[in-house]
Amino acid sequence: MQRIGFIATENFQFMSFAALSAFEFANLVTGQAVYEIRVMSEHGGNMRSSMGVSIGTEKLHHDGFDTLIVGGAVGAPPASPALLDFLRASMPTVRRMASMCSGALVLADAGLLDGRRVTTHWYAARDLQKKFPAITVEEDRIFIHDGPVWTSAGMSAGIDLALGMVEKDLGADVARLVAKNLVVHHRRAGGQSQHSVLLELSPRSDRIQNALKYAESHLRNPLSVDELATQACLSPRQFSRAFRAETGQSPAKAIENLRLEAARLMIEQGRLPIDIVAQETGFADPERMRRAFLRAYGQPPQVLRRHARIAAA
């Protein structure tokens, strides 16, 4: 059995607990008590969350933990010296040390992230990098594991982090089954962006939204302005004008970004040949996709695939 200690700090965010369900369901789908979850806080007793709901916790203790996870909090004060000392003392004894969202600030204060690649919520990423220059903060990542240290972006990304741990421990088949039971994707790659193209475009009208949703599910199509305008029930000229007004981008640029997002995900998570990925995402040929990757990411698809495999190892 692997004992997982979840550390709740003042004003902890309740959504952090969603990630712990991945370990709970790993026990259910395997029919074994693989994981034991203990919730702790510095002083023990009832801890009040940021939404006002309290939970019972155990006082911090060293008791054969395999993994320690520091949860995220909303507007919490800096971590106490006692908590930081506990984390430092625990680091040599646990297999994994992890944080969700702003929990990375606690690990950083303890000096446990120096020299490592980490991520946190995009809102806090630049402050984390400025305050701790010995850390390499990758602000546009879902989660990262660098050696024994795992860090995730926002609260929901903690689920991806936990699924990554389950996959590491029990294999991809179990992790997929856990994700299916949780009704979540298995699993967003750690290197996947915290932002989505559709979310960033954020069109106001249903017509432009419908055209973008159509484009996202028909990337193999040419997706000309005429084709998209038909989905929006507008003339091509009206569509182009409305699209730019609502998104700040031309239709061509937005479609390329959708193709890039889909292609990067396929490259990082799958084993399809590069030329097949190019076809499936509408780039037509690998060279055109390579040029688009260099413009957007500064690296060709093969390098991103290699980095994703190294991170998953």
mmCIF file of C-alpha atoms in Angstrom:
data_model
loop_
_atom_site.group_PDB
_atom_site.id
_atom_site.type_symbol
_atom_site.label_atom_id
_atom_site.label_comp_id
_atom_site.label_asym_id
_atom_site.label_seq_id
_atom_site.Cartn_x
_atom_site.Cartn_y
_atom_site.Cartn_z
ATOM 1 C CA MET A 1 0.000 0.000 0.000
ATOM 2 C CA GLN A 2 1.216 3.501 -0.860
ATOM 3 C CA ARG A 3 0.340 6.124 1.714
ATOM 4 C CA ILE A 4 -0.475 9.550 0.283
ATOM 5 C CA GLY A 5 -0.462 12.563 2.565
ATOM 6 C CA PHE A 6 -2.458 15.574 1.415
ATOM 7 C CA ILE A 7 -1.484 18.755 3.269
ATOM 8 C CA ALA A 8 -4.216 21.369 3.622
ATOM 9 C CA THR A 9 -3.119 24.907 4.416
ATOM 10 C CA GLU A 10 -5.176 27.873 5.592
ATOM 11 C CA ASN A 11 -7.961 28.784 3.119
ATOM 12 C CA PHE A 12 -7.286 25.633 1.095
ATOM 13 C CA GLN A 13 -9.308 25.310 -2.098
ATOM 14 C CA PHE A 14 -11.818 22.458 -1.908
ATOM 15 C CA MET A 15 -11.371 21.522 -5.543
ATOM 16 C CA SER A 16 -7.941 20.151 -4.641
ATOM 17 C CA PHE A 17 -9.712 17.088 -3.297
ATOM 18 C CA ALA A 18 -11.006 16.205 -6.771
ATOM 19 C CA ALA A 19 -7.516 14.989 -7.624
ATOM 20 C CA LEU A 20 -7.520 12.582 -4.682
ATOM 21 C CA SER A 21 -10.449 10.780 -6.327
ATOM 22 C CA ALA A 22 -7.995 9.431 -8.900
ATOM 23 C CA PHE A 23 -6.272 7.430 -6.161
ATOM 24 C CA GLU A 24 -9.622 6.365 -4.693
ATOM 25 C CA PHE A 25 -10.819 5.058 -8.053
ATOM 26 C CA ALA A 26 -7.496 3.346 -8.683
ATOM 27 C CA ASN A 27 -8.296 1.239 -5.616
ATOM 28 C CA LEU A 28 -11.801 0.556 -6.916
ATOM 29 C CA VAL A 29 -10.887 -0.427 -10.476
ATOM 30 C CA THR A 30 -8.002 -2.662 -9.413
ATOM 31 C CA GLY A 31 -9.913 -4.207 -6.532
ATOM 32 C CA GLN A 32 -6.895 -3.616 -4.312
ATOM 33 C CA ALA A 33 -5.973 -1.187 -1.556
ATOM 34 C CA VAL A 34 -3.159 0.357 -3.590
ATOM 35 C CA TYR A 35 -3.409 3.817 -2.035
ATOM 36 C CA GLU A 36 -4.223 5.065 1.455
ATOM 37 C CA ILE A 37 -5.049 8.772 1.686
ATOM 38 C CA ARG A 38 -4.451 10.845 4.816
ATOM 39 C CA VAL A 39 -5.371 14.523 5.071
ATOM 40 C CA MET A 40 -3.105 16.598 7.310
ATOM 41 C CA SER A 41 -2.586 20.157 8.480
ATOM 42 C CA GLU A 42 -0.014 21.828 10.683
ATOM 43 C CA HIS A 43 -2.031 21.630 13.902
ATOM 44 C CA GLY A 44 -4.631 18.991 12.993
ATOM 45 C CA GLY A 45 -8.327 19.289 13.790
ATOM 46 C CA ASN A 46 -10.892 21.094 11.652
ATOM 47 C CA MET A 47 -9.548 23.171 8.773
ATOM 48 C CA ARG A 48 -11.698 25.808 7.073
ATOM 49 C CA SER A 49 -11.610 25.956 3.276
ATOM 50 C CA SER A 50 -11.805 29.106 1.170
ATOM 51 C CA MET A 51 -15.526 28.452 0.604
ATOM 52 C CA GLY A 52 -16.191 28.103 4.329
ATOM 53 C CA VAL A 53 -16.600 24.315 4.501
ATOM 54 C CA SER A 54 -14.431 22.647 7.142
ATOM 55 C CA ILE A 55 -12.824 19.214 7.144
ATOM 56 C CA GLY A 56 -11.140 17.141 9.824
ATOM 57 C CA THR A 57 -7.368 16.741 9.499
ATOM 58 C CA GLU A 58 -4.545 14.919 11.248
ATOM 59 C CA LYS A 59 -1.592 16.805 12.689
ATOM 60 C CA LEU A 60 1.521 16.706 10.504
ATOM 61 C CA HIS A 61 3.486 13.529 11.125
ATOM 62 C CA HIS A 62 6.102 11.328 9.491
ATOM 63 C CA ASP A 63 4.482 7.938 9.116
ATOM 64 C CA GLY A 64 5.746 6.041 6.093
ATOM 65 C CA PHE A 65 4.392 8.343 3.384
ATOM 66 C CA ASP A 66 5.138 7.440 -0.213
ATOM 67 C CA THR A 67 3.804 10.756 -1.586
ATOM 68 C CA LEU A 68 3.153 14.148 -0.029
ATOM 69 C CA ILE A 69 0.948 16.677 -1.848
ATOM 70 C CA VAL A 70 0.562 20.319 -0.846
ATOM 71 C CA GLY A 71 -2.833 21.579 -1.935
ATOM 72 C CA GLY A 72 -3.647 24.994 -3.341
ATOM 73 C CA ALA A 73 -5.151 27.820 -1.311
ATOM 74 C CA VAL A 74 -6.874 31.135 -1.936
ATOM 75 C CA GLY A 75 -5.299 34.225 -0.409
ATOM 76 C CA ALA A 76 -3.454 32.196 2.213
ATOM 77 C CA PRO A 77 -0.632 33.750 4.303
ATOM 78 C CA PRO A 78 2.934 32.497 3.784
ATOM 79 C CA ALA A 79 3.644 28.983 5.032
ATOM 80 C CA SER A 80 4.747 28.737 8.641
ATOM 81 C CA PRO A 81 8.314 27.773 9.591
ATOM 82 C CA ALA A 82 6.968 24.547 11.104
ATOM 83 C CA LEU A 83 5.349 23.456 7.842
ATOM 84 C CA LEU A 84 8.467 24.327 5.860
ATOM 85 C CA ASP A 85 10.637 22.358 8.287
ATOM 86 C CA PHE A 86 8.276 19.392 7.984
ATOM 87 C CA LEU A 87 8.532 19.416 4.199
ATOM 88 C CA ARG A 88 12.318 19.697 4.246
ATOM 89 C CA ALA A 89 12.594 16.812 6.677
ATOM 90 C CA SER A 90 10.185 14.726 4.598
ATOM 91 C CA MET A 91 11.887 15.223 1.245
ATOM 92 C CA PRO A 92 14.566 12.526 1.733
ATOM 93 C CA THR A 93 12.033 10.009 3.042
ATOM 94 C CA VAL A 94 9.275 10.160 0.410
ATOM 95 C CA ARG A 95 9.280 8.909 -3.157
ATOM 96 C CA ARG A 96 7.343 11.926 -4.449
ATOM 97 C CA MET A 97 6.755 15.476 -3.297
ATOM 98 C CA ALA A 98 3.998 17.344 -5.121
ATOM 99 C CA SER A 99 2.000 20.540 -5.198
ATOM 100 C CA MET A 100 -1.217 21.693 -6.786
ATOM 101 C CA CYS A 101 -1.703 25.240 -8.015
ATOM 102 C CA SER A 102 -0.354 27.759 -5.479
ATOM 103 C CA GLY A 103 1.046 24.913 -3.385
ATOM 104 C CA ALA A 104 4.183 25.350 -5.497
ATOM 105 C CA LEU A 105 4.876 28.545 -3.536
ATOM 106 C CA VAL A 106 5.057 26.490 -0.345
ATOM 107 C CA LEU A 107 7.513 24.002 -1.849
ATOM 108 C CA ALA A 108 9.548 26.903 -3.208
ATOM 109 C CA ASP A 109 9.646 28.577 0.228
ATOM 110 C CA ALA A 110 10.952 25.290 1.620
ATOM 111 C CA GLY A 111 13.771 25.341 -0.956
ATOM 112 C CA LEU A 112 12.601 22.090 -2.544
ATOM 113 C CA LEU A 113 12.204 23.427 -6.086
ATOM 114 C CA ASP A 114 15.644 24.963 -6.610
ATOM 115 C CA GLY A 115 17.224 23.779 -9.854
ATOM 116 C CA ARG A 116 14.017 22.118 -11.027
ATOM 117 C CA ARG A 117 11.437 22.664 -13.754
ATOM 118 C CA VAL A 118 8.037 23.425 -12.236
ATOM 119 C CA THR A 119 4.666 24.897 -13.070
ATOM 120 C CA THR A 120 1.862 26.581 -11.176
ATOM 121 C CA HIS A 121 -1.305 28.507 -11.981
ATOM 122 C CA TRP A 122 -0.628 31.016 -14.752
ATOM 123 C CA TYR A 123 -1.692 33.864 -12.470
ATOM 124 C CA ALA A 124 1.167 33.149 -10.021
ATOM 125 C CA ALA A 125 3.783 31.807 -12.425
ATOM 126 C CA ARG A 126 5.693 35.020 -13.113
ATOM 127 C CA ASP A 127 5.741 36.024 -9.468
ATOM 128 C CA LEU A 128 7.101 32.587 -8.588
ATOM 129 C CA GLN A 129 9.869 32.924 -11.163
ATOM 130 C CA LYS A 130 10.770 36.441 -10.014
ATOM 131 C CA LYS A 131 10.883 35.501 -6.337
ATOM 132 C CA PHE A 132 12.792 32.252 -6.882
ATOM 133 C CA PRO A 133 15.249 32.697 -9.773
ATOM 134 C CA ALA A 134 16.858 29.289 -9.082
ATOM 135 C CA ILE A 135 13.638 27.646 -10.289
ATOM 136 C CA THR A 136 12.681 27.212 -13.952
ATOM 137 C CA VAL A 137 8.975 28.047 -14.110
ATOM 138 C CA GLU A 138 7.140 26.842 -17.215
ATOM 139 C CA GLU A 139 3.968 28.865 -16.900
ATOM 140 C CA ASP A 140 2.082 27.313 -19.805
ATOM 141 C CA ARG A 141 2.075 23.670 -18.644
ATOM 142 C CA ILE A 142 -0.630 21.469 -17.141
ATOM 143 C CA PHE A 143 1.770 19.605 -14.884
ATOM 144 C CA ILE A 144 5.456 18.771 -14.698
ATOM 145 C CA HIS A 145 7.386 16.073 -12.904
ATOM 146 C CA ASP A 146 11.094 16.660 -12.528
ATOM 147 C CA GLY A 147 12.652 13.768 -10.656
ATOM 148 C CA PRO A 148 10.735 13.212 -7.410
ATOM 149 C CA VAL A 149 8.969 16.590 -7.583
ATOM 150 C CA TRP A 150 5.571 16.961 -9.294
ATOM 151 C CA THR A 151 3.793 20.302 -9.737
ATOM 152 C CA SER A 152 0.479 21.141 -11.391
ATOM 153 C CA ALA A 153 -1.130 24.294 -12.734
ATOM 154 C CA GLY A 154 -4.668 25.157 -11.577
ATOM 155 C CA MET A 155 -6.840 22.999 -9.332
ATOM 156 C CA SER A 156 -8.348 20.930 -12.142
ATOM 157 C CA ALA A 157 -4.835 20.219 -13.426
ATOM 158 C CA GLY A 158 -4.265 18.395 -10.155
ATOM 159 C CA ILE A 159 -6.475 15.640 -11.585
ATOM 160 C CA ASP A 160 -4.098 15.312 -14.540
ATOM 161 C CA LEU A 161 -1.169 15.184 -12.136
ATOM 162 C CA ALA A 162 -2.818 12.452 -10.058
ATOM 163 C CA LEU A 163 -3.663 10.440 -13.184
ATOM 164 C CA GLY A 164 -0.034 10.794 -14.235
ATOM 165 C CA MET A 165 1.027 9.319 -10.892
ATOM 166 C CA VAL A 166 -1.448 6.459 -11.235
ATOM 167 C CA GLU A 167 -0.142 5.731 -14.732
ATOM 168 C CA LYS A 168 3.423 5.776 -13.444
ATOM 169 C CA ASP A 169 2.535 3.359 -10.636
ATOM 170 C CA LEU A 170 -0.010 1.038 -12.244
ATOM 171 C CA GLY A 171 0.263 1.496 -16.000
ATOM 172 C CA ALA A 172 -1.654 3.269 -18.763
ATOM 173 C CA ASP A 173 -4.565 0.810 -18.833
ATOM 174 C CA VAL A 174 -5.429 1.410 -15.185
ATOM 175 C CA ALA A 175 -5.047 5.171 -15.582
ATOM 176 C CA ARG A 176 -7.391 5.133 -18.601
ATOM 177 C CA LEU A 177 -9.973 3.163 -16.628
ATOM 178 C CA VAL A 178 -9.712 5.574 -13.706
ATOM 179 C CA ALA A 179 -10.148 8.530 -16.068
ATOM 180 C CA LYS A 180 -13.172 6.855 -17.644
ATOM 181 C CA ASN A 181 -14.762 6.425 -14.217
ATOM 182 C CA LEU A 182 -14.046 10.061 -13.410
ATOM 183 C CA VAL A 183 -15.399 11.104 -16.836
ATOM 184 C CA VAL A 184 -12.257 13.086 -17.645
ATOM 185 C CA HIS A 185 -9.734 12.919 -20.442
ATOM 186 C CA HIS A 186 -6.999 10.332 -20.153
ATOM 187 C CA ARG A 187 -4.906 12.223 -19.792
ATOM 188 C CA ARG A 188 -3.932 15.714 -20.860
ATOM 189 C CA ALA A 189 -0.210 15.655 -21.473
ATOM 190 C CA GLY A 190 1.826 17.458 -18.860
ATOM 191 C CA GLY A 191 3.191 19.686 -21.602
ATOM 192 C CA GLN A 192 -0.232 20.686 -22.841
ATOM 193 C CA SER A 193 -1.004 24.371 -22.599
ATOM 194 C CA GLN A 194 -3.027 25.681 -19.651
ATOM 195 C CA HIS A 195 -5.020 27.682 -22.207
ATOM 196 C CA SER A 196 -7.142 26.507 -25.108
ATOM 197 C CA VAL A 197 -7.463 28.267 -28.432
ATOM 198 C CA LEU A 198 -11.263 28.362 -28.225
ATOM 199 C CA LEU A 199 -11.127 29.826 -24.730
ATOM 200 C CA GLU A 200 -8.691 32.533 -25.787
ATOM 201 C CA LEU A 201 -10.705 33.465 -28.879
ATOM 202 C CA SER A 202 -13.861 33.741 -26.777
ATOM 203 C CA PRO A 203 -16.299 34.935 -29.477
ATOM 204 C CA ARG A 204 -19.449 36.640 -28.230
ATOM 205 C CA SER A 205 -22.032 35.473 -30.755
ATOM 206 C CA ASP A 206 -23.440 31.986 -31.226
ATOM 207 C CA ARG A 207 -22.770 32.219 -34.961
ATOM 208 C CA ILE A 208 -19.009 32.618 -34.585
ATOM 209 C CA GLN A 209 -18.915 30.074 -31.754
ATOM 210 C CA ASN A 210 -20.708 27.527 -33.942
ATOM 211 C CA ALA A 211 -18.275 28.115 -36.791
ATOM 212 C CA LEU A 212 -15.296 27.550 -34.486
ATOM 213 C CA LYS A 213 -16.774 24.406 -32.974
ATOM 214 C CA TYR A 214 -17.394 23.117 -36.477
ATOM 215 C CA ALA A 215 -13.801 23.900 -37.412
ATOM 216 C CA GLU A 216 -12.435 22.126 -34.323
ATOM 217 C CA SER A 217 -14.233 18.903 -35.262
ATOM 218 C CA HIS A 218 -13.466 19.132 -39.020
ATOM 219 C CA LEU A 219 -9.777 20.022 -39.065
ATOM 220 C CA ARG A 220 -9.132 17.729 -42.040
ATOM 221 C CA ASN A 221 -11.375 19.967 -44.157
ATOM 222 C CA PRO A 222 -9.909 22.969 -46.023
ATOM 223 C CA LEU A 223 -11.977 25.230 -43.719
ATOM 224 C CA SER A 224 -12.162 28.104 -46.154
ATOM 225 C CA VAL A 225 -13.941 31.328 -45.247
ATOM 226 C CA ASP A 226 -16.842 30.206 -47.439
ATOM 227 C CA GLU A 227 -17.141 26.903 -45.529
ATOM 228 C CA LEU A 228 -17.026 28.603 -42.132
ATOM 229 C CA ALA A 229 -19.403 31.371 -43.222
ATOM 230 C CA THR A 230 -21.950 28.721 -44.208
ATOM 231 C CA GLN A 231 -21.820 27.308 -40.662
ATOM 232 C CA ALA A 232 -22.357 30.794 -39.268
ATOM 233 C CA CYS A 233 -25.220 31.509 -41.687
ATOM 234 C CA LEU A 234 -23.439 34.634 -42.916
ATOM 235 C CA SER A 235 -21.997 35.772 -46.214
ATOM 236 C CA PRO A 236 -18.189 35.343 -46.432
ATOM 237 C CA ARG A 237 -17.692 39.093 -46.188
ATOM 238 C CA GLN A 238 -19.994 39.443 -43.186
ATOM 239 C CA PHE A 239 -18.339 36.438 -41.534
ATOM 240 C CA SER A 240 -14.790 37.741 -41.953
ATOM 241 C CA ARG A 241 -15.747 41.137 -40.564
ATOM 242 C CA ALA A 242 -17.651 39.678 -37.597
ATOM 243 C CA PHE A 243 -14.952 37.095 -36.863
ATOM 244 C CA ARG A 244 -12.177 39.663 -36.611
ATOM 245 C CA ALA A 245 -14.338 42.024 -34.568
ATOM 246 C CA GLU A 246 -15.165 39.308 -32.017
ATOM 247 C CA THR A 247 -11.842 37.476 -31.784
ATOM 248 C CA GLY A 248 -9.204 39.973 -32.843
ATOM 249 C CA GLN A 249 -7.843 37.460 -35.358
ATOM 250 C CA SER A 250 -8.410 36.585 -38.972
ATOM 251 C CA PRO A 251 -10.200 33.276 -39.644
ATOM 252 C CA ALA A 252 -7.014 31.889 -41.234
ATOM 253 C CA LYS A 253 -4.912 32.631 -38.151
ATOM 254 C CA ALA A 254 -7.483 31.162 -35.780
ATOM 255 C CA ILE A 255 -7.765 27.969 -37.833
ATOM 256 C CA GLU A 256 -3.985 27.567 -37.893
ATOM 257 C CA ASN A 257 -3.939 27.898 -34.096
ATOM 258 C CA LEU A 258 -6.645 25.233 -33.790
ATOM 259 C CA ARG A 259 -4.625 22.947 -36.063
ATOM 260 C CA LEU A 260 -1.463 23.596 -34.037
ATOM 261 C CA GLU A 261 -3.196 22.852 -30.747
ATOM 262 C CA ALA A 262 -4.614 19.566 -32.038
ATOM 263 C CA ALA A 263 -1.353 18.535 -33.722
ATOM 264 C CA ARG A 264 0.749 19.259 -30.655
ATOM 265 C CA LEU A 265 -1.567 17.183 -28.478
ATOM 266 C CA MET A 266 -1.417 14.250 -30.923
ATOM 267 C CA ILE A 267 2.362 14.486 -31.131
ATOM 268 C CA GLU A 268 2.899 14.646 -27.380
ATOM 269 C CA GLN A 269 0.376 11.983 -26.401
ATOM 270 C CA GLY A 270 0.395 9.563 -29.325
ATOM 271 C CA ARG A 271 2.654 7.532 -31.555
ATOM 272 C CA LEU A 272 1.196 8.419 -34.944
ATOM 273 C CA PRO A 273 3.807 9.254 -37.593
ATOM 274 C CA ILE A 274 4.336 12.970 -38.182
ATOM 275 C CA ASP A 275 2.888 12.801 -41.709
ATOM 276 C CA ILE A 276 -0.324 11.220 -40.382
ATOM 277 C CA VAL A 277 -0.648 13.914 -37.721
ATOM 278 C CA ALA A 278 -0.262 16.543 -40.452
ATOM 279 C CA GLN A 279 -3.057 14.946 -42.481
ATOM 280 C CA GLU A 280 -5.399 14.481 -39.514
ATOM 281 C CA THR A 281 -5.057 18.114 -38.449
ATOM 282 C CA GLY A 282 -5.373 19.615 -41.904
ATOM 283 C CA PHE A 283 -1.803 20.760 -42.513
ATOM 284 C CA ALA A 284 -1.750 18.639 -45.685
ATOM 285 C CA ASP A 285 1.968 17.864 -45.501
ATOM 286 C CA PRO A 286 4.638 17.561 -42.752
ATOM 287 C CA GLU A 287 6.737 20.458 -44.044
ATOM 288 C CA ARG A 288 3.875 22.922 -43.782
ATOM 289 C CA MET A 289 3.198 21.692 -40.238
ATOM 290 C CA ARG A 290 6.905 21.931 -39.356
ATOM 291 C CA ARG A 291 7.030 25.577 -40.438
ATOM 292 C CA ALA A 292 3.912 26.352 -38.398
ATOM 293 C CA PHE A 293 5.455 24.681 -35.324
ATOM 294 C CA LEU A 294 8.648 26.690 -35.689
ATOM 295 C CA ARG A 295 6.647 29.937 -35.855
ATOM 296 C CA ALA A 296 4.466 29.048 -32.865
ATOM 297 C CA TYR A 297 6.769 27.048 -30.583
ATOM 298 C CA GLY A 298 10.267 27.682 -31.882
ATOM 299 C CA GLN A 299 10.786 23.916 -32.258
ATOM 300 C CA PRO A 300 9.829 21.293 -34.858
ATOM 301 C CA PRO A 301 7.297 18.529 -34.031
ATOM 302 C CA GLN A 302 10.003 15.855 -33.570
ATOM 303 C CA VAL A 303 11.666 17.833 -30.772
ATOM 304 C CA LEU A 304 8.376 18.342 -28.922
ATOM 305 C CA ARG A 305 7.639 14.614 -29.179
ATOM 306 C CA ARG A 306 11.085 13.787 -27.798
ATOM 307 C CA HIS A 307 10.639 16.187 -24.883
ATOM 308 C CA ALA A 308 7.222 14.685 -24.092
ATOM 309 C CA ARG A 309 8.680 11.167 -24.008
ATOM 310 C CA ILE A 310 11.531 12.245 -21.750
ATOM 311 C CA ALA A 311 9.071 13.931 -19.369
ATOM 312 C CA ALA A 312 6.916 10.786 -19.249
ATOM 313 C CA ALA A 313 9.871 8.485 -18.552
#
